[in-house]
Amino acid sequence: MLTSRLFLICASIVSFCIETSQATCNVTHVGDTENLLLRGTILTSNGALCDSHVLVESGKITYVGSGHDLGCMLGQKNVTVVDCIGSVISPGFINTHEHIGYSTITPLKDIGERTNQRHDWRVGARNFTRRPAPVNGSEYDATKWGELRHIFSGTTSIVGGEMVPGLARNLDFASGLEDGLFAPTATFDVFPLNDASGIQRLGNCDYGAAAITQDEAGRLYRYLAHVGEGVDAVAENEFQCLSNSTFDVTPLTDGGGLSTDIIAPNLALIHASSLTNEDFDLVAARGAMVVWSPRSNVFLYGKTLNVTYLLDAGITVALGTDWLPSGSATMGREAVCGRDVTQKDYDIGIAPQDIWEMMTINAAKVAGFEHQLGSLDVGKLADIVVFSGDVQQGDAFAQAVYAPSDNLQLVLRGGKILVAGEGLDILATEGCEAVLWGSVTKSICVTDAVNSTFAEFEAVLGGVYPAILPGIPDGEPTCVSTR
């Protein structure tokens, strides 16, 4: 039996790059499902590695390469071999900007109104229409549902302000990091200027009394803060108050009112859509980062920033969906929006690999977990997604980042199988169930985390926005700029 098993494994790894139209993965040898050998096109920052292999053992990546030196290394290890020769193998996507508690809400209707700063639509400031988005049901269930939607589209880690255990990694909660990750965590701040009541300022920093200070921000491991969301000078004023300690030196009597300077390598600016090129030059010089959410920018404010300026300046940019009411339901749809709006508005194409990096290694850097997540390197955690298709027919990175969820073949978080496509149901063990995924059936393994089957949980929620989505989700907010 041992000789036969080793022969099968060696036969799987000694091969060449072949043109194929294979649309799914296949298990070619069944062994220990905690030890997986994946074969396909591996996506790395150095390019796509055709017909290569990733070995996963006990939740970590222990080998990445052509496989020619792998046979002897395997020895008597009882690995399961998964042949995905027509597919791309990527690190799991990392969404560094979500408000996950709103995940059961139907996206906002487009009333044709574009605002200038977030309080315009949040509270109806400056005679704009207030756009409330009340949580549908419990926030806990909505968070659970949102994490499922992201897992079902290839996202394995989230910064989302809320969390439930056992599904996606929650990089802003120590209790939500899941297997193999440990604190410190990222800090997610929606109102760094303590302006949740709708305070808008121009030329001064008279926001809330508990606005973030330089000392407070400097003590944080990673600080992901909403800054400059909007398109006008009122929105950009927030950046002035957080980047120039001499901009406002007159305190308010009840506290606050002073500008500060928090622009540092531990900072990621979420949105930053009102910043000028000069502002971004400062961000680049200080080594700070940016989280880009183009769909929500376009839907709420009529346009988004020119991300290519940031990339050319050397700024680390991550992609984030923002939230379901005005953003993208999945990272893949956010990637499509980023590609399309940059081409249309700025007449510049973004390479699929650049967008892929925004969804993987750049996002890991933003959240502070680049040494454990974000790339398929030996020693990192096995957060892995596989998308089907023929890599010979186009760009391998595009095949991953623009893929509809139908193309998702495999999702691993720390080596644990969360989704297995057709032909991989043999990998689905206890706690898994078959679900209809468009026109095909896939296995999902989330029963333990959900505390019920997916079907039962879906029935309890009763008609909320779906977790398994078609190529273009219903009611998706526009990504066509109007400014």
CSV table of C-alpha atoms in Angstrom, one decimal:
chain,number,residue,atom,x,y,z
A,1,MET,CA,0.0,0.0,0.0
A,2,LEU,CA,2.8,2.4,0.9
A,3,THR,CA,4.5,1.9,-2.5
A,4,SER,CA,1.3,2.4,-4.3
A,5,ARG,CA,0.5,5.6,-2.4
A,6,LEU,CA,4.0,7.1,-3.0
A,7,PHE,CA,3.7,6.3,-6.7
A,8,LEU,CA,0.4,8.1,-6.9
A,9,ILE,CA,1.8,11.2,-5.1
A,10,CYS,CA,5.0,11.3,-7.3
A,11,ALA,CA,2.9,10.9,-10.4
A,12,SER,CA,0.9,13.9,-9.3
A,13,ILE,CA,3.9,16.2,-8.9
A,14,VAL,CA,6.2,15.2,-11.8
A,15,SER,CA,4.6,17.1,-14.6
A,16,PHE,CA,4.8,20.1,-16.9
A,17,CYS,CA,2.8,23.1,-17.7
A,18,ILE,CA,-0.1,21.9,-19.8
A,19,GLU,CA,-2.8,23.8,-21.6
A,20,THR,CA,-6.1,22.6,-20.2
A,21,SER,CA,-9.7,23.6,-20.0
A,22,GLN,CA,-10.3,21.8,-16.7
A,23,ALA,CA,-12.8,23.8,-14.7
A,24,THR,CA,-12.6,22.1,-11.4
A,25,CYS,CA,-10.2,20.5,-8.9
A,26,ASN,CA,-10.0,16.8,-8.4
A,27,VAL,CA,-8.7,14.7,-5.5
A,28,THR,CA,-6.1,12.3,-7.0
A,29,HIS,CA,-5.1,10.7,-3.7
A,30,VAL,CA,-6.9,10.5,-0.4
A,31,GLY,CA,-4.8,10.7,2.7
A,32,ASP,CA,-4.9,12.9,5.8
A,33,THR,CA,-7.1,15.9,5.1
A,34,GLU,CA,-5.1,18.0,7.5
A,35,ASN,CA,-2.2,17.6,5.2
A,36,LEU,CA,-3.0,18.8,1.6
A,37,LEU,CA,-0.9,19.0,-1.5
A,38,LEU,CA,-2.4,21.5,-3.9
A,39,ARG,CA,-1.3,21.6,-7.5
A,40,GLY,CA,-2.1,24.5,-9.9
A,41,THR,CA,-1.0,28.0,-10.8
A,42,ILE,CA,0.3,29.7,-7.6
A,43,LEU,CA,0.0,33.5,-7.4
A,44,THR,CA,2.9,35.3,-5.8
A,45,SER,CA,4.2,38.9,-5.8
A,46,ASN,CA,7.0,37.7,-8.2
A,47,GLY,CA,4.4,36.5,-10.7
A,48,ALA,CA,2.3,33.4,-11.4
A,49,LEU,CA,4.0,30.0,-10.9
A,50,CYS,CA,2.5,27.7,-13.5
A,51,ASP,CA,2.0,24.0,-12.6
A,52,SER,CA,3.4,24.4,-9.0
A,53,HIS,CA,2.6,23.0,-5.6
A,54,VAL,CA,1.7,24.1,-2.1
A,55,LEU,CA,2.0,21.7,0.8
A,56,VAL,CA,-0.2,22.3,3.8
A,57,GLU,CA,0.6,20.5,7.1
A,58,SER,CA,-1.1,21.2,10.4
A,59,GLY,CA,-2.5,24.5,9.3
A,60,LYS,CA,0.7,26.0,7.9
A,61,ILE,CA,2.4,26.1,4.5
A,62,THR,CA,5.5,23.9,4.5
A,63,TYR,CA,6.4,23.9,0.8
A,64,VAL,CA,5.9,26.0,-2.3
A,65,GLY,CA,7.5,25.1,-5.6
A,66,SER,CA,7.6,23.2,-8.8
A,67,GLY,CA,7.3,19.8,-7.0
A,68,HIS,CA,10.4,18.3,-8.6
A,69,ASP,CA,12.1,18.2,-5.2
A,70,LEU,CA,9.0,17.3,-3.3
A,71,GLY,CA,8.7,13.5,-3.7
A,72,CYS,CA,11.5,12.6,-1.3
A,73,MET,CA,10.5,15.2,1.1
A,74,LEU,CA,7.1,13.7,1.5
A,75,GLY,CA,8.5,10.4,2.5
A,76,GLN,CA,5.8,8.5,4.3
A,77,LYS,CA,3.5,11.5,5.0
A,78,ASN,CA,-0.1,10.6,4.3
A,79,VAL,CA,-1.1,13.6,2.3
A,80,THR,CA,-4.2,14.2,0.3
A,81,VAL,CA,-3.4,15.4,-3.2
A,82,VAL,CA,-5.7,17.9,-4.9
A,83,ASP,CA,-5.1,18.5,-8.6
A,84,CYS,CA,-6.2,22.0,-9.6
A,85,ILE,CA,-4.1,22.3,-12.8
A,86,GLY,CA,-6.6,24.5,-14.5
A,87,SER,CA,-7.1,26.8,-11.5
A,88,VAL,CA,-5.2,29.5,-9.6
A,89,ILE,CA,-4.2,29.2,-6.0
A,90,SER,CA,-4.1,32.4,-4.0
A,91,PRO,CA,-3.7,33.5,-0.4
A,92,GLY,CA,-7.2,34.1,1.1
A,93,PHE,CA,-8.4,37.7,0.5
A,94,ILE,CA,-8.2,40.2,3.4
A,95,ASN,CA,-10.9,42.9,3.6
A,96,THR,CA,-9.5,45.7,5.7
A,97,HIS,CA,-12.6,47.9,5.7
A,98,GLU,CA,-16.0,46.5,6.5
A,99,HIS,CA,-18.9,47.4,8.8
A,100,ILE,CA,-19.9,43.8,9.0
A,101,GLY,CA,-22.9,44.4,11.3
A,102,TYR,CA,-24.9,45.7,8.3
A,103,SER,CA,-24.6,42.6,6.2
A,104,THR,CA,-28.3,41.6,6.0
A,105,ILE,CA,-29.5,45.0,4.6
A,106,THR,CA,-30.5,45.5,1.0
A,107,PRO,CA,-28.2,48.1,-0.7
A,108,LEU,CA,-29.4,51.7,-0.6
A,109,LYS,CA,-31.5,52.8,-3.5
A,110,ASP,CA,-29.8,55.3,-5.9
A,111,ILE,CA,-31.8,58.5,-5.5
A,112,GLY,CA,-29.4,60.4,-7.8
A,113,GLU,CA,-28.0,62.5,-5.1
A,114,ARG,CA,-24.2,62.7,-4.5
A,115,THR,CA,-22.9,64.3,-1.3
A,116,ASN,CA,-19.7,66.0,-0.4
A,117,GLN,CA,-18.8,64.6,3.1
A,118,ARG,CA,-20.0,61.7,5.1
A,119,HIS,CA,-22.2,63.6,7.5
A,120,ASP,CA,-24.2,65.0,4.6
A,121,TRP,CA,-25.8,61.6,4.1
A,122,ARG,CA,-25.3,60.2,7.7
A,123,VAL,CA,-27.3,62.9,9.5
A,124,GLY,CA,-28.7,65.0,6.6
A,125,ALA,CA,-26.2,67.9,7.0
A,126,ARG,CA,-26.1,70.8,4.6
A,127,ASN,CA,-29.7,70.0,3.3
A,128,PHE,CA,-28.7,66.6,1.9
A,129,THR,CA,-31.0,63.6,2.3
A,130,ARG,CA,-30.3,61.5,5.3
A,131,ARG,CA,-29.8,57.9,4.3
A,132,PRO,CA,-30.4,55.7,7.4
A,133,ALA,CA,-29.4,52.0,7.3
A,134,PRO,CA,-31.0,50.3,10.3
A,135,VAL,CA,-29.7,46.8,11.1
A,136,ASN,CA,-32.1,44.1,9.9
A,137,GLY,CA,-32.5,41.7,12.8
A,138,SER,CA,-29.7,41.2,15.4
A,139,GLU,CA,-26.3,42.7,14.7
A,140,TYR,CA,-24.8,39.4,15.8
A,141,ASP,CA,-26.7,37.4,13.2
A,142,ALA,CA,-25.9,40.0,10.6
A,143,THR,CA,-22.2,39.8,11.4
A,144,LYS,CA,-22.3,36.0,11.1
A,145,TRP,CA,-24.1,36.3,7.8
A,146,GLY,CA,-21.7,38.9,6.5
A,147,GLU,CA,-18.7,36.7,7.4
A,148,LEU,CA,-20.3,33.8,5.6
A,149,ARG,CA,-20.8,35.9,2.5
A,150,HIS,CA,-17.1,36.9,2.5
A,151,ILE,CA,-15.9,33.4,3.0
A,152,PHE,CA,-18.1,32.2,0.2
A,153,SER,CA,-16.3,34.6,-2.1
A,154,GLY,CA,-12.7,33.9,-1.1
A,155,THR,CA,-12.2,36.3,1.9
A,156,THR,CA,-10.6,34.7,4.9
A,157,SER,CA,-9.8,37.8,7.1
A,158,ILE,CA,-11.7,40.9,7.9
A,159,VAL,CA,-11.4,44.2,9.7
A,160,GLY,CA,-15.0,45.0,10.3
A,161,GLY,CA,-15.8,46.5,13.7
A,162,GLU,CA,-17.8,43.5,14.9
A,163,MET,CA,-17.1,39.8,15.0
A,164,VAL,CA,-18.3,36.3,15.6
A,165,PRO,CA,-16.0,33.4,16.4
A,166,GLY,CA,-15.1,30.5,14.1
A,167,LEU,CA,-15.6,32.0,10.6
A,168,ALA,CA,-13.4,34.7,9.0
A,169,ARG,CA,-10.4,35.9,11.0
A,170,ASN,CA,-11.3,39.2,12.7
A,171,LEU,CA,-8.0,41.1,12.6
A,172,ASP,CA,-9.3,43.9,14.9
A,173,PHE,CA,-10.3,41.5,17.8
A,174,ALA,CA,-7.9,39.4,19.8
A,175,SER,CA,-10.7,36.9,20.4
A,176,GLY,CA,-11.4,36.7,16.7
A,177,LEU,CA,-8.0,36.0,15.3
A,178,GLU,CA,-8.6,32.2,15.0
A,179,ASP,CA,-6.1,29.4,14.8
A,180,GLY,CA,-2.4,30.4,14.6
A,181,LEU,CA,-2.8,34.2,15.0
A,182,PHE,CA,-2.1,36.2,18.2
A,183,ALA,CA,-2.4,39.7,19.4
A,184,PRO,CA,-1.6,42.6,19.0
A,185,THR,CA,-4.4,43.4,16.7
A,186,ALA,CA,-5.4,46.3,14.5
A,187,THR,CA,-7.6,49.2,15.9
A,188,PHE,CA,-10.5,50.2,13.7
A,189,ASP,CA,-11.8,53.7,14.3
A,190,VAL,CA,-14.8,55.2,12.5
A,191,PHE,CA,-14.7,58.6,14.2
A,192,PRO,CA,-11.1,59.5,15.1
A,193,LEU,CA,-12.1,63.2,15.5
A,194,ASN,CA,-15.0,62.2,17.9
A,195,ASP,CA,-17.5,63.7,15.4
A,196,ALA,CA,-20.2,61.0,15.3
A,197,SER,CA,-22.8,63.5,16.0
A,198,GLY,CA,-22.2,65.1,12.6
A,199,ILE,CA,-19.7,67.8,13.3
A,200,GLN,CA,-18.3,69.5,10.2
A,201,ARG,CA,-15.5,72.0,10.3
A,202,LEU,CA,-13.5,74.1,7.8
A,203,GLY,CA,-10.3,76.0,8.9
A,204,ASN,CA,-10.3,74.8,12.4
A,205,CYS,CA,-10.4,71.5,14.4
A,206,ASP,CA,-13.3,72.1,16.7
A,207,TYR,CA,-14.6,68.6,16.6
A,208,GLY,CA,-15.3,66.4,19.6
A,209,ALA,CA,-13.6,66.7,23.0
A,210,ALA,CA,-12.2,63.1,22.8
A,211,ALA,CA,-10.5,63.3,19.3
A,212,ILE,CA,-7.5,61.1,18.9
A,213,THR,CA,-4.1,62.5,20.0
A,214,GLN,CA,-0.6,61.8,18.7
A,215,ASP,CA,0.3,60.0,21.9
A,216,GLU,CA,-2.8,57.8,21.7
A,217,ALA,CA,-2.4,56.9,18.1
A,218,GLY,CA,1.4,56.3,18.5
A,219,ARG,CA,0.7,53.6,21.1
A,220,LEU,CA,-1.5,51.5,18.8
A,221,TYR,CA,0.0,48.6,16.9
A,222,ARG,CA,-2.0,49.4,13.7
A,223,TYR,CA,-4.5,52.3,13.6
A,224,LEU,CA,-7.1,52.1,10.8
A,225,ALA,CA,-9.0,55.4,10.9
A,226,HIS,CA,-11.7,56.9,8.7
A,227,VAL,CA,-10.2,60.2,7.5
A,228,GLY,CA,-11.2,62.6,4.7
A,229,GLU,CA,-14.2,60.6,3.6
A,230,GLY,CA,-15.9,62.8,0.9
A,231,VAL,CA,-14.7,65.1,-1.9
A,232,ASP,CA,-14.7,68.7,-0.6
A,233,ALA,CA,-12.7,71.0,1.6
A,234,VAL,CA,-14.8,70.1,4.7
A,235,ALA,CA,-13.8,66.4,4.2
A,236,GLU,CA,-10.2,67.3,3.6
A,237,ASN,CA,-10.1,69.5,6.7
A,238,GLU,CA,-10.1,66.2,8.8
A,239,PHE,CA,-6.7,65.4,7.3
A,240,GLN,CA,-5.3,68.8,8.1
A,241,CYS,CA,-6.4,68.4,11.7
A,242,LEU,CA,-4.7,65.0,11.9
A,243,SER,CA,-1.5,65.8,10.0
A,244,ASN,CA,-0.4,69.3,11.1
A,245,SER,CA,0.0,70.1,14.8
A,246,THR,CA,0.1,73.8,14.1
A,247,PHE,CA,-3.1,73.9,12.0
A,248,ASP,CA,-5.2,74.8,15.0
A,249,VAL,CA,-3.5,75.7,18.3
A,250,THR,CA,-6.6,77.1,20.0
A,251,PRO,CA,-8.3,74.6,22.4
A,252,LEU,CA,-12.0,74.4,23.1
A,253,THR,CA,-13.0,75.2,26.7
A,254,ASP,CA,-14.5,71.8,27.2
A,255,GLY,CA,-11.6,69.9,25.6
A,256,GLY,CA,-10.4,69.1,22.1
A,257,GLY,CA,-10.2,71.7,19.4
A,258,LEU,CA,-6.4,71.2,18.8
A,259,SER,CA,-4.9,69.8,15.6
A,260,THR,CA,-2.4,66.9,16.0
A,261,ASP,CA,-0.1,64.8,13.8
A,262,ILE,CA,-0.7,61.1,13.6
A,263,ILE,CA,0.7,60.4,10.2
A,264,ALA,CA,3.1,57.5,10.8
A,265,PRO,CA,3.9,54.0,9.6
A,266,ASN,CA,1.3,52.4,11.9
A,267,LEU,CA,-1.6,54.4,10.4
A,268,ALA,CA,-3.9,53.4,7.5
A,269,LEU,CA,-6.3,56.1,6.3
A,270,ILE,CA,-9.6,54.6,5.4
A,271,HIS,CA,-11.2,56.4,2.4
A,272,ALA,CA,-9.0,59.5,2.2
A,273,SER,CA,-11.0,60.4,-0.9
A,274,SER,CA,-10.7,64.1,-0.4
A,275,LEU,CA,-7.0,64.3,0.0
A,276,THR,CA,-4.8,66.3,-2.4
A,277,ASN,CA,-1.7,65.0,-4.2
A,278,GLU,CA,0.3,67.1,-1.7
A,279,ASP,CA,-1.5,65.3,1.2
A,280,PHE,CA,-0.6,61.9,-0.3
A,281,ASP,CA,3.0,63.0,-0.8
A,282,LEU,CA,3.1,63.5,3.0
A,283,VAL,CA,1.4,60.1,3.6
A,284,ALA,CA,4.1,58.5,1.4
A,285,ALA,CA,7.0,60.3,3.1
A,286,ARG,CA,5.8,59.1,6.5
A,287,GLY,CA,5.2,55.5,5.4
A,288,ALA,CA,1.5,55.6,6.3
A,289,MET,CA,-1.0,53.5,4.3
A,290,VAL,CA,-4.4,53.8,2.7
A,291,VAL,CA,-7.5,51.6,2.4
A,292,TRP,CA,-9.4,52.2,-0.8
A,293,SER,CA,-13.2,51.6,-1.1
A,294,PRO,CA,-14.0,52.9,-4.6
A,295,ARG,CA,-17.6,51.7,-5.0
A,296,SER,CA,-18.8,53.4,-1.8
A,297,ASN,CA,-16.9,56.5,-2.8
A,298,VAL,CA,-18.6,56.6,-6.2
A,299,PHE,CA,-22.1,55.8,-5.0
A,300,LEU,CA,-22.1,58.4,-2.1
A,301,TYR,CA,-19.8,61.1,-3.5
A,302,GLY,CA,-19.8,60.7,-7.2
A,303,LYS,CA,-16.1,59.8,-7.6
A,304,THR,CA,-13.1,58.2,-6.0
A,305,LEU,CA,-9.4,59.0,-5.8
A,306,ASN,CA,-6.8,58.2,-8.5
A,307,VAL,CA,-5.3,55.2,-6.8
A,308,THR,CA,-2.4,55.1,-9.4
A,309,TYR,CA,-1.0,58.3,-7.9
A,310,LEU,CA,-0.7,56.5,-4.6
A,311,LEU,CA,0.8,53.4,-6.1
A,312,ASP,CA,3.4,55.5,-8.0
A,313,ALA,CA,4.2,57.4,-4.8
A,314,GLY,CA,5.0,54.1,-3.1
A,315,ILE,CA,2.0,54.1,-0.7
A,316,THR,CA,0.8,50.7,0.5
A,317,VAL,CA,-2.8,50.5,-0.6
A,318,ALA,CA,-5.3,47.9,0.5
A,319,LEU,CA,-8.8,47.3,-0.9
A,320,GLY,CA,-11.9,47.2,1.3
A,321,THR,CA,-15.6,46.8,0.6
A,322,ASP,CA,-16.9,49.4,3.2
A,323,TRP,CA,-20.3,48.1,3.8
A,324,LEU,CA,-23.2,46.4,2.0
A,325,PRO,CA,-25.6,49.5,1.9
A,326,SER,CA,-23.3,51.5,-0.5
A,327,GLY,CA,-20.2,49.3,-1.2
A,328,SER,CA,-19.5,45.9,-2.6
A,329,ALA,CA,-20.9,42.7,-1.3
A,330,THR,CA,-17.6,40.9,-2.0
A,331,MET,CA,-14.0,41.7,-2.5
A,332,GLY,CA,-14.2,40.5,-6.1
A,333,ARG,CA,-16.9,43.0,-6.9
A,334,GLU,CA,-14.8,45.7,-5.3
A,335,ALA,CA,-11.9,44.7,-7.5
A,336,VAL,CA,-14.0,45.0,-10.6
A,337,CYS,CA,-15.2,48.5,-9.5
A,338,GLY,CA,-11.6,49.6,-8.8
A,339,ARG,CA,-10.5,48.4,-12.2
A,340,ASP,CA,-13.4,50.0,-14.1
A,341,VAL,CA,-13.5,53.4,-12.4
A,342,THR,CA,-9.8,53.9,-12.7
A,343,GLN,CA,-9.8,53.1,-16.4
A,344,LYS,CA,-12.9,55.2,-17.2
A,345,ASP,CA,-12.1,58.3,-15.0
A,346,TYR,CA,-8.3,58.5,-15.3
A,347,ASP,CA,-7.7,56.6,-18.5
A,348,ILE,CA,-5.2,54.4,-16.7
A,349,GLY,CA,-5.3,50.6,-16.4
A,350,ILE,CA,-4.4,48.9,-13.2
A,351,ALA,CA,-2.6,45.6,-13.5
A,352,PRO,CA,-4.6,42.7,-12.1
A,353,GLN,CA,-1.6,41.8,-10.0
A,354,ASP,CA,-1.6,45.2,-8.3
A,355,ILE,CA,-5.3,44.8,-7.4
A,356,TRP,CA,-4.5,41.3,-6.1
A,357,GLU,CA,-1.8,42.7,-3.9
A,358,MET,CA,-4.3,45.2,-2.5
A,359,MET,CA,-6.4,42.2,-1.5
A,360,THR,CA,-3.6,40.0,-0.1
A,361,ILE,CA,-0.1,41.1,1.0
A,362,ASN,CA,-0.9,44.9,1.1
A,363,ALA,CA,-4.0,44.2,3.2
A,364,ALA,CA,-1.9,42.0,5.6
A,365,LYS,CA,0.6,44.9,6.0
A,366,VAL,CA,-2.2,47.3,6.7
A,367,ALA,CA,-3.6,45.1,9.5
A,368,GLY,CA,-0.1,44.2,10.8
A,369,PHE,CA,-0.1,40.5,10.0
A,370,GLU,CA,2.1,40.4,6.9
A,371,HIS,CA,4.4,37.8,8.6
A,372,GLN,CA,1.6,35.3,9.1
A,373,LEU,CA,-0.9,36.1,6.3
A,374,GLY,CA,-1.1,37.6,2.8
A,375,SER,CA,1.2,35.4,0.7
A,376,LEU,CA,1.8,31.7,0.0
A,377,ASP,CA,5.2,31.4,1.8
A,378,VAL,CA,6.6,28.6,3.8
A,379,GLY,CA,5.9,29.1,7.5
A,380,LYS,CA,2.8,31.3,6.9
A,381,LEU,CA,-0.7,30.2,7.9
A,382,ALA,CA,-2.6,28.2,5.2
A,383,ASP,CA,-5.3,30.7,4.4
A,384,ILE,CA,-5.8,29.7,0.8
A,385,VAL,CA,-8.4,30.1,-1.9
A,386,VAL,CA,-8.6,28.3,-5.3
A,387,PHE,CA,-10.5,29.7,-8.3
A,388,SER,CA,-11.3,27.5,-11.4
A,389,GLY,CA,-10.8,28.4,-15.0
A,390,ASP,CA,-8.2,28.1,-17.8
A,391,VAL,CA,-5.2,30.2,-16.9
A,392,GLN,CA,-3.9,29.8,-20.5
A,393,GLN,CA,-6.8,32.0,-21.7
A,394,GLY,CA,-5.9,35.1,-19.7
A,395,ASP,CA,-4.2,36.8,-16.8
A,396,ALA,CA,-3.9,34.4,-13.8
A,397,PHE,CA,-4.3,37.3,-11.3
A,398,ALA,CA,-7.4,38.5,-13.1
A,399,GLN,CA,-8.8,35.0,-12.8
A,400,ALA,CA,-8.6,35.3,-9.0
A,401,VAL,CA,-9.6,38.9,-8.3
A,402,TYR,CA,-12.4,39.3,-10.8
A,403,ALA,CA,-13.9,35.8,-10.4
A,404,PRO,CA,-17.6,35.3,-9.7
A,405,SER,CA,-18.2,33.2,-6.6
A,406,ASP,CA,-19.3,30.3,-8.8
A,407,ASN,CA,-15.6,29.8,-9.7
A,408,LEU,CA,-14.6,29.3,-6.1
A,409,GLN,CA,-13.3,25.8,-5.7
A,410,LEU,CA,-11.7,25.7,-2.2
A,411,VAL,CA,-11.4,27.9,0.8
A,412,LEU,CA,-9.0,27.1,3.6
A,413,ARG,CA,-8.5,29.0,6.9
A,414,GLY,CA,-5.5,27.8,8.7
A,415,GLY,CA,-5.7,24.6,6.7
A,416,LYS,CA,-9.3,24.0,7.8
A,417,ILE,CA,-11.7,23.4,4.9
A,418,LEU,CA,-14.5,25.9,4.8
A,419,VAL,CA,-15.7,25.5,1.2
A,420,ALA,CA,-15.1,22.6,-1.2
A,421,GLY,CA,-16.3,22.7,-4.8
A,422,GLU,CA,-17.7,20.0,-7.0
A,423,GLY,CA,-15.4,17.0,-7.1
A,424,LEU,CA,-13.9,17.9,-3.7
A,425,ASP,CA,-16.8,16.7,-1.5
A,426,ILE,CA,-14.5,13.9,-0.3
A,427,LEU,CA,-12.7,16.6,1.7
A,428,ALA,CA,-15.8,17.7,3.4
A,429,THR,CA,-16.0,15.9,6.7
A,430,GLU,CA,-18.0,16.3,9.9
A,431,GLY,CA,-19.8,19.7,10.1
A,432,CYS,CA,-20.2,20.1,6.4
A,433,GLU,CA,-23.3,20.2,4.2
A,434,ALA,CA,-24.1,20.4,0.5
A,435,VAL,CA,-25.6,23.7,-0.8
A,436,LEU,CA,-26.8,24.9,-4.2
A,437,TRP,CA,-24.3,27.4,-5.6
A,438,GLY,CA,-25.8,28.8,-8.7
A,439,SER,CA,-26.2,25.8,-11.0
A,440,VAL,CA,-23.8,23.6,-9.1
A,441,THR,CA,-23.5,22.0,-5.6
A,442,LYS,CA,-20.7,22.8,-3.2
A,443,SER,CA,-19.8,21.7,0.3
A,444,ILE,CA,-19.6,24.2,3.1
A,445,CYS,CA,-18.1,23.4,6.5
A,446,VAL,CA,-19.4,26.0,8.9
A,447,THR,CA,-21.9,24.2,11.1
A,448,ASP,CA,-19.7,24.3,14.2
A,449,ALA,CA,-19.2,28.1,13.9
A,450,VAL,CA,-22.8,28.9,13.0
A,451,ASN,CA,-24.3,26.5,15.6
A,452,SER,CA,-26.7,25.1,13.0
A,453,THR,CA,-26.6,24.1,9.4
A,454,PHE,CA,-26.3,26.9,6.9
A,455,ALA,CA,-29.8,26.1,5.6
A,456,GLU,CA,-31.3,26.3,9.0
A,457,PHE,CA,-29.6,29.7,9.7
A,458,GLU,CA,-30.7,31.0,6.3
A,459,ALA,CA,-34.3,30.0,7.1
A,460,VAL,CA,-34.2,31.7,10.5
A,461,LEU,CA,-33.0,35.0,9.0
A,462,GLY,CA,-35.9,34.9,6.5
A,463,GLY,CA,-35.2,36.5,3.2
A,464,VAL,CA,-32.3,38.8,3.9
A,465,TYR,CA,-29.7,39.8,1.3
A,466,PRO,CA,-28.1,36.5,0.1
A,467,ALA,CA,-24.8,35.1,1.2
A,468,ILE,CA,-24.2,33.2,-2.0
A,469,LEU,CA,-24.3,35.6,-4.8
A,470,PRO,CA,-24.4,35.6,-8.6
A,471,GLY,CA,-21.7,37.3,-10.8
A,472,ILE,CA,-23.4,40.7,-10.4
A,473,PRO,CA,-25.4,40.9,-7.1
A,474,ASP,CA,-28.9,42.3,-7.2
A,475,GLY,CA,-29.2,46.0,-6.4
A,476,GLU,CA,-25.4,46.5,-6.5
A,477,PRO,CA,-24.5,50.2,-5.9
A,478,THR,CA,-23.2,52.0,-9.0
A,479,CYS,CA,-19.5,52.3,-9.8
A,480,VAL,CA,-20.1,54.9,-12.6
A,481,SER,CA,-18.7,58.3,-11.5
A,482,THR,CA,-20.9,61.4,-11.9
A,483,ARG,CA,-18.2,64.0,-11.1
